[in-house]
């Protein structure tokens, strides 16, 4: 047990344990070249199968399971139908996960969806990959962080005895939490990672407590008020297609995270084994726990109370099971801490994504503003930029419904690009049928089902609802429209960066695609075993390369001797 705790608390990152030098091309204004990924020093293989699975499980278990069940119930009408959607979400997510497994094994470098879209749809001028990077940095991640902030506020204000925890009070608490997390990330990468690890443990424990107590309550071991949530079956289920699209958006908000590992594939050991097992296991584990948690919620909390509880359904559950001191104070505090862990992980990851987009040349002169601070070792400029965008999303929406607005807003772009990436797996099966690193083939019917649902939840939010929405705080189409506008707005920087700038300077911003394709065609691997094979091949079959290297070394030695004389 001490060894396990030591690994959770003191596990170091690649940046902390090994300083890896990177070879960058010259400044864009002096030479028409951008460093390609093949020129970069290889990432250290520090992720095994256990850590890989934990990465998916910990990020999928964010605020979604605590904050969305009540709103999903309100949209579909009955707990039975809500449970069907949660189970369906697991199946659909698994279908998408298999596509990401296939793509991840083909392109075993950091970058994830950005690289998948670039290789599957390189024309016109890497547009989809660029728009994904734009949406993730400008829209998806800052909006998700802003959506999670008020959730913490609602749970902590509930624990403090505040009857009305909506509006500016919850946003104020969220502002404090987001500021704290950003400050920790700026000051120390080491302590930000330790905070993430600690809060992830709390998150998993809280979910398990809810599941276990729900099972005990169902067996009669804990006395709770009787309700007809499950005995009513599907009686009272609603049939509005747009409501189901909105409900599925919230379900997928909770399942979003199974793709997290693909952004760190360059650090994964034995990807041909660990990637399929870890992503599949994370979806299965989380799917089972989500279904059981929803069963537990609606065993204990009556349907009318559950609908009115909105984002604090889990707090209402703990109050009815454990009473005032534990249920209404202690566990809501820990639930808020678990959501804080999600904000920590999101902040840490998106700040590093800025450096990845700079690596492939999407950010003009990005190296001047990205990268780690010389003393602190953290990407300060990236963190400040994400912080500013997050505050914009936190305070701009109307009071009271910030969470629902932001969830639908960021999820629209998220699942649009996830669906395109899954479609890319099918496209690449035909455009590159003999790719040497395709060691796993996803099941196309599952992929198509995933793509179909991605289309469903991106199209139907624009369909007018059949019910009266006159009392809604904002128009039904506002969230998806904002997602669409934000994504399409990326076409402006894409044009200037990928068309205008190369014509002016002669810089080839697609060189990294050509480099990776050439390397993959020659069967280059990315794990330690393959790296050793490549070294052996150079030693045995490429003496001219060795001779060139030796000549350069001799020249450098002679120059040093002349300098000394």
Coordinates of C-alpha atoms in Angstrom, one line a residue:
X1 CA 0.0 0.0 0.0
X2 CA 2.8 2.6 0.7
X3 CA 4.3 1.8 -2.7
X4 CA 0.9 2.4 -4.4
X5 CA 0.4 5.7 -2.6
X6 CA 4.0 6.7 -3.4
X7 CA 3.3 6.1 -7.1
X8 CA 0.0 8.1 -7.0
X9 CA 1.5 11.1 -5.1
X10 CA 5.1 11.2 -6.3
X11 CA 4.9 9.9 -9.9
X12 CA 7.0 12.2 -12.0
X13 CA 6.4 13.4 -15.5
X14 CA 8.7 13.2 -18.4
X15 CA 9.6 16.9 -18.0
X16 CA 10.5 16.3 -14.3
X17 CA 12.5 13.1 -14.7
X18 CA 14.3 13.7 -18.0
X19 CA 15.2 17.0 -19.8
X20 CA 14.8 16.2 -23.5
X21 CA 16.4 18.5 -26.0
X22 CA 14.3 19.6 -29.0
X23 CA 15.6 20.6 -32.4
X24 CA 13.6 23.4 -33.8
X25 CA 13.8 25.0 -37.3
X26 CA 14.9 28.5 -37.7
X27 CA 12.5 31.4 -37.2
X28 CA 9.9 31.6 -39.9
X29 CA 11.0 35.1 -40.9
X30 CA 14.5 33.9 -41.7
X31 CA 14.2 30.6 -43.5
X32 CA 11.4 28.7 -45.2
X33 CA 11.4 25.6 -43.0
X34 CA 9.5 24.3 -39.9
X35 CA 10.9 21.6 -37.8
X36 CA 9.0 18.3 -38.5
X37 CA 8.2 15.8 -35.8
X38 CA 10.8 13.5 -37.2
X39 CA 13.4 16.1 -36.1
X40 CA 12.2 16.2 -32.5
X41 CA 13.8 14.1 -29.8
X42 CA 11.7 11.0 -29.0
X43 CA 9.4 11.2 -26.0
X44 CA 10.3 9.0 -23.1
X45 CA 8.1 5.8 -22.8
X46 CA 6.7 6.4 -19.3
X47 CA 3.1 5.2 -19.6
X48 CA 2.3 1.5 -19.0
X49 CA -1.0 -0.3 -19.3
X50 CA -2.2 0.6 -15.7
X51 CA -1.4 4.3 -16.1
X52 CA -2.9 4.4 -19.5
X53 CA -6.2 2.9 -18.2
X54 CA -6.2 5.3 -15.3
X55 CA -5.8 8.3 -17.6
X56 CA -9.1 7.4 -19.4
X57 CA -11.0 6.5 -16.3
X58 CA -10.0 9.5 -14.2
X59 CA -10.8 12.1 -16.9
X60 CA -14.1 10.4 -17.9
X61 CA -15.2 10.6 -14.3
X62 CA -15.4 14.4 -14.2
X63 CA -18.4 16.5 -13.3
X64 CA -20.7 14.8 -15.7
X65 CA -21.9 12.0 -13.5
X66 CA -22.6 14.4 -10.7
X67 CA -24.1 17.3 -12.6
X68 CA -26.0 15.9 -15.6
X69 CA -28.3 13.0 -14.4
X70 CA -31.1 15.4 -13.2
X71 CA -31.1 17.4 -16.4
X72 CA -31.1 14.2 -18.5
X73 CA -34.1 12.9 -16.5
X74 CA -35.9 16.2 -17.1
X75 CA -35.4 15.9 -20.8
X76 CA -36.6 12.3 -21.3
X77 CA -39.2 12.1 -18.5
X78 CA -38.4 8.8 -16.7
X79 CA -35.4 7.2 -14.9
X80 CA -35.8 4.1 -17.1
X81 CA -35.3 6.0 -20.3
X82 CA -32.4 8.0 -18.7
X83 CA -30.8 4.7 -17.8
X84 CA -31.2 3.4 -21.4
X85 CA -29.4 6.6 -22.6
X86 CA -26.5 6.1 -20.2
X87 CA -26.1 2.4 -21.3
X88 CA -26.4 3.5 -24.9
X89 CA -23.7 6.1 -24.3
X90 CA -21.3 3.4 -23.2
X91 CA -22.0 1.3 -26.3
X92 CA -21.6 4.2 -28.7
X93 CA -18.5 5.5 -26.9
X94 CA -17.0 2.0 -27.3
X95 CA -17.7 2.2 -31.0
X96 CA -15.9 5.5 -31.2
X97 CA -13.1 4.2 -29.0
X98 CA -12.3 1.3 -31.4
X99 CA -11.8 3.9 -34.2
X100 CA -9.4 5.9 -32.0
X101 CA -7.5 2.7 -31.2
X102 CA -7.0 1.9 -34.9
X103 CA -5.9 5.5 -35.6
X104 CA -3.7 5.7 -32.5
X105 CA -1.8 2.6 -33.6
X106 CA -1.3 4.0 -37.0
X107 CA 0.0 7.3 -35.8
X108 CA 1.8 6.7 -32.6
X109 CA 2.9 10.3 -31.8
X110 CA 1.6 13.0 -29.5
X111 CA -1.2 15.1 -30.9
X112 CA -4.1 12.6 -31.1
X113 CA -7.2 13.8 -33.1
X114 CA -5.2 16.6 -34.7
X115 CA -2.9 14.2 -36.4
X116 CA -5.7 11.7 -37.2
X117 CA -7.6 14.4 -39.1
X118 CA -4.5 15.7 -40.8
X119 CA -3.6 12.2 -42.2
X120 CA -7.2 11.2 -43.1
X121 CA -8.2 14.6 -44.6
X122 CA -5.0 16.5 -45.6
X123 CA -6.8 18.6 -48.2
X124 CA -7.5 21.4 -48.3
X125 CA -4.4 22.4 -46.5
X126 CA -5.0 20.5 -43.3
X127 CA -8.3 22.4 -42.7
X128 CA -10.0 19.9 -40.4
X129 CA -6.9 19.4 -38.3
X130 CA -6.4 23.2 -38.0
X131 CA -10.1 23.8 -37.1
X132 CA -10.0 21.0 -34.5
X133 CA -6.9 22.6 -32.9
X134 CA -8.6 26.0 -33.1
X135 CA -11.8 24.7 -31.5
X136 CA -10.1 22.8 -28.8
X137 CA -8.0 25.7 -27.7
X138 CA -10.4 28.6 -28.2
X139 CA -13.7 26.9 -27.5
X140 CA -13.8 23.3 -26.2
X141 CA -11.4 23.3 -23.3
X142 CA -11.9 26.8 -21.9
X143 CA -15.7 26.3 -22.2
X144 CA -15.5 23.0 -20.4
X145 CA -13.4 24.5 -17.6
X146 CA -15.8 27.3 -17.3
X147 CA -18.8 24.9 -17.1
X148 CA -17.1 22.9 -14.3
X149 CA -16.3 25.9 -12.2
X150 CA -20.0 26.7 -11.1
X151 CA -20.6 23.0 -10.4
X152 CA -18.0 23.2 -7.7
X153 CA -19.7 26.4 -6.4
X154 CA -23.1 24.7 -6.3
X155 CA -21.9 21.7 -4.3
X156 CA -19.8 23.8 -1.8
X157 CA -22.6 26.3 -1.3
X158 CA -25.0 23.4 -0.8
X159 CA -22.7 22.1 1.9
X160 CA -22.6 25.6 3.4
X161 CA -26.4 25.6 3.7
X162 CA -27.2 28.0 0.9
X163 CA -30.6 27.2 -0.5
X164 CA -30.1 29.1 -3.7
X165 CA -26.7 28.2 -5.1
X166 CA -27.3 29.3 -8.7
X167 CA -26.2 32.4 -10.4
X168 CA -23.2 34.6 -9.5
X169 CA -22.5 33.0 -6.1
X170 CA -21.6 29.7 -7.8
X171 CA -19.7 31.5 -10.5
X172 CA -17.8 33.4 -7.9
X173 CA -16.6 30.1 -6.3
X174 CA -15.8 28.7 -9.7
X175 CA -13.8 31.8 -10.5
X176 CA -11.7 31.3 -7.3
X177 CA -11.2 27.6 -8.1
X178 CA -10.1 28.3 -11.7
X179 CA -7.8 31.1 -10.5
X180 CA -6.2 28.8 -7.9
X181 CA -5.7 25.9 -10.4
X182 CA -4.1 28.3 -12.9
X183 CA -1.8 29.7 -10.3
X184 CA -0.7 26.2 -9.2
X185 CA 0.0 25.3 -12.9
X186 CA 2.0 28.5 -13.4
X187 CA 4.1 28.1 -10.2
X188 CA 4.9 24.4 -10.4
X189 CA 4.2 21.6 -12.8
X190 CA 5.2 19.1 -10.1
X191 CA 2.6 20.2 -7.6
X192 CA -0.1 20.6 -10.2
X193 CA 0.4 17.0 -11.1
X194 CA 0.4 15.9 -7.5
X195 CA -2.9 17.8 -7.0
X196 CA -4.4 16.0 -10.0
X197 CA -3.4 12.6 -8.6
X198 CA -4.8 13.3 -5.2
X199 CA -8.1 14.6 -6.4
X200 CA -8.4 11.7 -8.9
X201 CA -8.3 9.3 -5.9
X202 CA -11.0 11.3 -4.2
X203 CA -13.1 11.2 -7.3
X204 CA -13.0 7.5 -7.7
X205 CA -13.8 6.9 -4.0
X206 CA -16.8 9.2 -4.1
X207 CA -18.3 7.3 -7.1
X208 CA -17.7 4.0 -5.4
X209 CA -19.4 5.2 -2.2
X210 CA -22.5 6.3 -4.2
X211 CA -22.7 2.9 -6.0
X212 CA -22.2 0.8 -2.9
X213 CA -24.7 2.7 -0.8
X214 CA -27.2 2.6 -3.6
X215 CA -26.9 -1.2 -3.8
X216 CA -27.3 -1.4 0.0
X217 CA -30.4 0.8 -0.1
X218 CA -31.9 -1.4 -2.9
X219 CA -31.3 -4.5 -0.7
X220 CA -33.0 -2.8 2.3
X221 CA -29.9 -2.3 4.3
X222 CA -30.4 1.5 4.4
X223 CA -33.9 2.9 5.1
X224 CA -34.9 5.5 2.4
X225 CA -38.2 7.0 1.5
X226 CA -40.1 4.7 -1.0
X227 CA -40.7 6.1 -4.5
X228 CA -42.1 4.8 -7.8
X229 CA -39.1 5.8 -9.9
X230 CA -38.4 2.3 -11.2
X231 CA -41.8 0.7 -10.8
X232 CA -43.3 3.2 -13.3
X233 CA -41.1 1.8 -16.0
X234 CA -41.3 3.9 -19.2
X235 CA -44.7 5.5 -18.3
X236 CA -44.4 9.3 -18.8
X237 CA -41.4 9.1 -21.2
X238 CA -41.2 12.1 -23.5
X239 CA -40.8 11.8 -27.3
X240 CA -39.2 15.1 -28.4
X241 CA -36.3 14.3 -30.8
X242 CA -34.5 17.5 -29.9
X243 CA -34.8 16.8 -26.2
X244 CA -33.1 13.4 -26.8
X245 CA -30.3 15.1 -28.8
X246 CA -29.8 17.5 -25.8
X247 CA -29.9 14.6 -23.4
X248 CA -27.4 12.6 -25.4
X249 CA -25.1 15.6 -25.5
X250 CA -25.1 15.6 -21.7
X251 CA -24.5 11.8 -21.6
X252 CA -21.5 12.2 -24.0
X253 CA -20.3 15.1 -21.9
X254 CA -19.8 12.5 -19.1
X255 CA -18.2 9.9 -21.4
X256 CA -15.8 12.4 -23.0
X257 CA -12.3 11.4 -21.9
X258 CA -11.8 8.0 -23.5
X259 CA -9.8 9.8 -26.2
X260 CA -7.4 11.4 -23.7
X261 CA -4.7 8.8 -24.1
X262 CA -4.3 9.4 -27.8
X263 CA -2.8 12.8 -27.1
X264 CA 0.2 11.2 -25.3
X265 CA 0.8 8.2 -27.6
X266 CA 4.5 9.1 -28.0
X267 CA 5.0 8.2 -24.4
X268 CA 3.0 4.9 -24.3
X269 CA 5.0 1.7 -23.9
X270 CA 4.0 -1.2 -26.2
X271 CA 1.1 0.6 -27.8
X272 CA 0.1 -2.4 -29.9
X273 CA -0.9 -4.1 -26.7
X274 CA -1.5 -1.3 -24.2
X275 CA -3.6 1.1 -26.3
X276 CA -6.4 -1.4 -27.2
X277 CA -6.7 -2.8 -23.7
X278 CA -6.5 0.5 -21.8
X279 CA -9.0 2.5 -23.9
X280 CA -11.5 -0.4 -24.0
X281 CA -11.1 -1.1 -20.3
X282 CA -11.7 2.6 -19.4
X283 CA -15.0 2.8 -21.4
X284 CA -16.3 -0.5 -19.9
X285 CA -15.3 0.4 -16.3
X286 CA -16.8 3.9 -16.5
X287 CA -19.9 2.7 -18.3
X288 CA -20.7 0.1 -15.6
X289 CA -20.1 2.6 -12.8
X290 CA -22.2 5.3 -14.5
X291 CA -25.2 2.9 -14.9
X292 CA -24.9 1.7 -11.3
X293 CA -24.6 5.3 -10.0
X294 CA -27.8 6.3 -11.9
X295 CA -29.6 3.3 -10.5
X296 CA -28.5 4.4 -7.0
X297 CA -29.5 8.0 -7.5
X298 CA -33.1 7.2 -8.5
X299 CA -33.5 4.4 -5.9
X300 CA -33.1 7.1 -3.2
X301 CA -34.3 10.4 -4.7
X302 CA -37.9 10.8 -5.9
X303 CA -38.3 12.0 -9.5
X304 CA -39.7 15.4 -8.7
X305 CA -36.9 16.2 -6.2
X306 CA -34.3 14.9 -8.6
X307 CA -35.5 17.2 -11.4
X308 CA -35.5 20.2 -9.2
X309 CA -32.0 19.4 -7.7
X310 CA -30.4 20.1 -11.1
X311 CA -26.6 19.9 -10.8
X312 CA -26.6 18.9 -7.1
X313 CA -28.5 15.6 -7.4
X314 CA -25.5 13.7 -5.9
X315 CA -25.6 16.0 -2.9
X316 CA -29.4 15.3 -2.4
X317 CA -28.6 11.6 -2.7
X318 CA -26.0 11.8 0.1
X319 CA -28.2 13.9 2.3
X320 CA -31.0 11.3 2.1
X321 CA -28.7 8.3 2.7
X322 CA -26.2 9.7 5.3
X323 CA -28.1 12.5 6.9
X324 CA -27.3 16.1 7.6
X325 CA -23.6 16.0 8.8
X326 CA -22.2 13.6 6.2
X327 CA -24.7 13.7 3.4
X328 CA -25.2 17.4 3.3
X329 CA -21.8 18.7 4.2
X330 CA -18.9 16.2 3.9
X331 CA -19.7 14.4 0.7
X332 CA -20.7 17.5 -1.3
X333 CA -17.4 19.0 -0.4
X334 CA -15.6 15.9 -1.7
X335 CA -17.7 15.9 -4.8
X336 CA -16.6 19.5 -5.4
X337 CA -13.0 18.5 -4.9
X338 CA -13.4 15.7 -7.5
X339 CA -14.7 18.3 -10.0
X340 CA -11.8 20.5 -9.1
X341 CA -9.5 17.6 -10.2
X342 CA -11.2 17.6 -13.6
X343 CA -10.4 21.4 -13.9
X344 CA -6.8 20.7 -13.0
X345 CA -6.4 18.0 -15.6
X346 CA -8.2 20.1 -18.3
X347 CA -6.0 23.1 -17.5
X348 CA -2.8 21.1 -17.6
X349 CA -3.6 19.3 -20.8
X350 CA -4.9 22.3 -22.9
X351 CA -1.8 24.4 -22.0
X352 CA 0.4 21.6 -23.4
X353 CA -1.8 21.4 -26.5
X354 CA -0.7 24.9 -27.5
X355 CA 2.8 23.6 -27.7
X356 CA 1.7 20.7 -29.9
X357 CA 0.0 23.0 -32.3
X358 CA 3.2 25.1 -32.4
X359 CA 5.2 21.9 -33.2
X360 CA 3.4 21.4 -36.4
X361 CA 3.4 25.1 -37.3
X362 CA -0.2 26.0 -36.8
X363 CA 0.7 29.0 -34.5
X364 CA 2.5 31.9 -36.2
X365 CA 5.7 32.6 -34.3
X366 CA 4.3 30.4 -31.6
X367 CA 7.6 29.6 -30.1
X368 CA 8.0 33.2 -28.9
X369 CA 5.0 32.9 -26.7
X370 CA 4.7 29.1 -26.0
X371 CA 7.1 26.8 -24.3
X372 CA 8.1 26.5 -20.7
X373 CA 9.5 29.3 -18.5
X374 CA 13.2 29.0 -17.9
X375 CA 13.0 28.9 -14.1
X376 CA 9.5 27.6 -13.4
X377 CA 9.4 25.0 -16.1
X378 CA 5.7 25.8 -16.9
X379 CA 4.0 27.2 -20.1
X380 CA 3.0 30.6 -18.5
X381 CA 1.8 32.3 -21.6
X382 CA -0.4 29.4 -22.6
X383 CA -1.9 29.1 -19.1
X384 CA -2.6 32.9 -19.0
X385 CA -4.3 32.7 -22.5
X386 CA -6.5 29.8 -21.5
X387 CA -7.3 31.5 -18.2
X388 CA -8.5 34.6 -20.0
X389 CA -10.7 32.6 -22.4
X390 CA -12.1 30.6 -19.5
X391 CA -13.2 33.7 -17.7
X392 CA -14.9 35.0 -20.8
X393 CA -17.0 31.8 -21.0
X394 CA -17.6 31.8 -17.2
X395 CA -19.1 35.3 -17.0
X396 CA -20.6 35.9 -20.5
X397 CA -23.7 33.6 -20.4
X398 CA -26.9 34.7 -18.6
X399 CA -27.1 33.9 -14.8
X400 CA -28.6 30.7 -13.6
X401 CA -28.1 28.4 -16.6
X402 CA -24.5 28.7 -17.4
X403 CA -23.8 25.0 -17.0
X404 CA -26.4 23.8 -19.5
X405 CA -25.4 26.5 -22.0
X406 CA -21.7 25.7 -21.8
X407 CA -22.1 21.9 -21.9
X408 CA -24.1 22.1 -25.1
X409 CA -21.8 24.7 -26.5
X410 CA -18.5 22.9 -26.1
X411 CA -20.0 19.5 -26.8
X412 CA -21.2 20.5 -30.2
X413 CA -17.7 21.1 -31.5
X414 CA -16.2 18.2 -29.6
X415 CA -18.4 15.5 -31.1
X416 CA -18.4 17.0 -34.5
X417 CA -14.6 16.4 -34.7
X418 CA -14.8 13.0 -32.9
X419 CA -17.3 11.9 -35.6
X420 CA -15.0 13.2 -38.3
X421 CA -12.0 11.4 -36.8
X422 CA -14.0 8.1 -36.7
X423 CA -14.9 8.7 -40.3
X424 CA -11.2 9.2 -41.0
X425 CA -10.6 5.6 -39.7
X426 CA -12.9 4.3 -42.4
X427 CA -11.4 6.5 -45.1
X428 CA -7.9 5.5 -44.2
X429 CA -8.9 1.8 -44.4
X430 CA -9.3 2.4 -48.2
X431 CA -6.8 5.2 -49.0
X432 CA -4.0 3.4 -47.0
X433 CA -5.1 -0.2 -46.9
X434 CA -1.6 -1.5 -46.3
X435 CA -0.4 0.9 -43.6
X436 CA 2.4 -1.0 -41.8
X437 CA 1.3 0.1 -38.3
X438 CA -2.3 -0.8 -38.5
X439 CA -2.2 -3.7 -36.1
X440 CA -5.8 -3.3 -35.0
X441 CA -8.9 -3.0 -37.1
X442 CA -12.0 -1.4 -35.7
X443 CA -15.5 -2.9 -36.5
X444 CA -17.0 -0.6 -39.1
X445 CA -20.7 -1.0 -38.0
X446 CA -19.7 0.2 -34.5
X447 CA -17.8 3.1 -36.1
X448 CA -20.8 4.0 -38.3
X449 CA -23.1 3.9 -35.3
X450 CA -20.8 6.3 -33.5
X451 CA -20.7 8.6 -36.5
X452 CA -24.4 8.5 -36.8
X453 CA -24.9 9.6 -33.2
X454 CA -22.3 12.3 -33.6
X455 CA -24.4 13.6 -36.6
X456 CA -27.5 13.3 -34.5
X457 CA -26.3 15.4 -31.6
X458 CA -24.8 18.0 -33.9
X459 CA -27.9 18.4 -36.2
X460 CA -30.9 18.0 -33.9
X461 CA -30.1 20.8 -31.4
X462 CA -31.0 23.1 -34.3
X463 CA -34.5 21.5 -34.6
X464 CA -37.2 23.6 -32.8
X465 CA -38.6 21.7 -29.8
X466 CA -42.3 20.7 -29.8
X467 CA -42.8 21.9 -26.2
X468 CA -43.2 25.5 -25.1
X469 CA -39.9 27.1 -24.5
X470 CA -41.1 30.7 -23.8
X471 CA -39.7 30.5 -20.2
X472 CA -36.2 29.4 -21.4
X473 CA -33.4 31.7 -20.4
X474 CA -31.9 31.6 -23.9
X475 CA -33.1 30.4 -27.4
X476 CA -32.9 26.7 -28.0
X477 CA -30.5 27.1 -30.9
X478 CA -28.0 29.4 -29.0
X479 CA -25.6 26.7 -27.7
X480 CA -25.1 24.8 -31.0
X481 CA -25.1 28.0 -33.0
X482 CA -22.3 29.4 -30.8
X483 CA -20.4 26.1 -31.3
X484 CA -20.8 26.3 -35.1
X485 CA -19.9 30.0 -35.3
X486 CA -16.8 29.5 -33.1
X487 CA -15.6 26.6 -35.2
X488 CA -16.2 28.3 -38.6
X489 CA -14.4 31.4 -37.3
X490 CA -11.3 29.3 -37.4
X491 CA -11.4 29.4 -41.2
X492 CA -10.1 33.0 -41.1
X493 CA -6.8 32.2 -39.3
X494 CA -6.6 28.9 -41.3
X495 CA -6.6 30.8 -44.6
X496 CA -4.0 33.3 -43.6
X497 CA -1.8 30.7 -41.9
X498 CA -2.1 27.8 -44.4
X499 CA -2.5 29.8 -47.7
X500 CA -1.4 33.4 -47.4
X501 CA 1.7 32.9 -45.3
X502 CA 3.2 30.0 -47.3
X503 CA 2.7 32.0 -50.5
X504 CA 4.4 35.0 -49.0
X505 CA 7.4 33.2 -47.4
X506 CA 7.6 29.8 -49.1
X507 CA 7.3 28.0 -45.8
X508 CA 6.0 24.4 -46.2
X509 CA 3.5 23.9 -43.3
X510 CA 2.6 20.4 -44.6
X511 CA 6.1 19.0 -44.4
X512 CA 5.4 17.2 -41.2
X513 CA 2.6 15.2 -42.8
X514 CA 4.9 14.1 -45.6
X515 CA 7.7 13.3 -43.2
X516 CA 5.4 11.1 -41.0
X517 CA 3.9 9.3 -44.0
X518 CA 7.3 8.6 -45.4
X519 CA 8.5 7.2 -42.1
X520 CA 5.4 5.1 -41.6
X521 CA 5.6 3.7 -45.1
X522 CA 9.1 2.4 -44.3
X523 CA 7.7 0.6 -41.3
X524 CA 9.1 2.9 -38.6
X525 CA 7.9 1.9 -35.1
X526 CA 7.7 4.0 -32.0
X527 CA 8.2 1.7 -29.0
X528 CA 11.5 0.8 -27.4
X529 CA 11.8 -2.6 -29.2
X530 CA 11.2 -1.0 -32.6
X531 CA 13.7 1.8 -31.8
X532 CA 16.4 -0.8 -31.0
X533 CA 15.6 -2.5 -34.4
X534 CA 16.0 0.8 -36.2
X535 CA 19.4 1.3 -34.5
X536 CA 20.5 -2.2 -35.6
X537 CA 19.4 -1.5 -39.1
X538 CA 21.4 1.7 -39.3
X539 CA 24.5 -0.1 -37.9
X540 CA 24.3 -3.0 -40.3
X541 CA 22.8 -1.7 -43.5
X542 CA 23.7 2.0 -43.5
X543 CA 27.4 2.4 -43.1
X544 CA 27.3 5.6 -45.1
X545 CA 25.2 7.2 -42.4
X546 CA 27.6 6.2 -39.8
X547 CA 30.5 7.5 -41.9
X548 CA 28.8 10.8 -42.4
X549 CA 28.2 11.2 -38.6
X550 CA 31.9 10.2 -38.0
X551 CA 33.0 12.9 -40.5
X552 CA 31.0 15.6 -38.8
X553 CA 32.4 14.6 -35.4
X554 CA 36.0 14.7 -36.7
X555 CA 35.4 18.1 -38.2
X556 CA 34.0 19.5 -34.9
X557 CA 37.0 18.1 -33.1
X558 CA 39.4 19.7 -35.5
X559 CA 37.6 23.1 -35.2
X560 CA 37.9 22.9 -31.4
X561 CA 41.7 22.2 -31.7
X562 CA 42.1 25.2 -34.0
X563 CA 40.2 27.4 -31.6
X564 CA 42.4 26.3 -28.7
X565 CA 45.6 27.0 -30.6

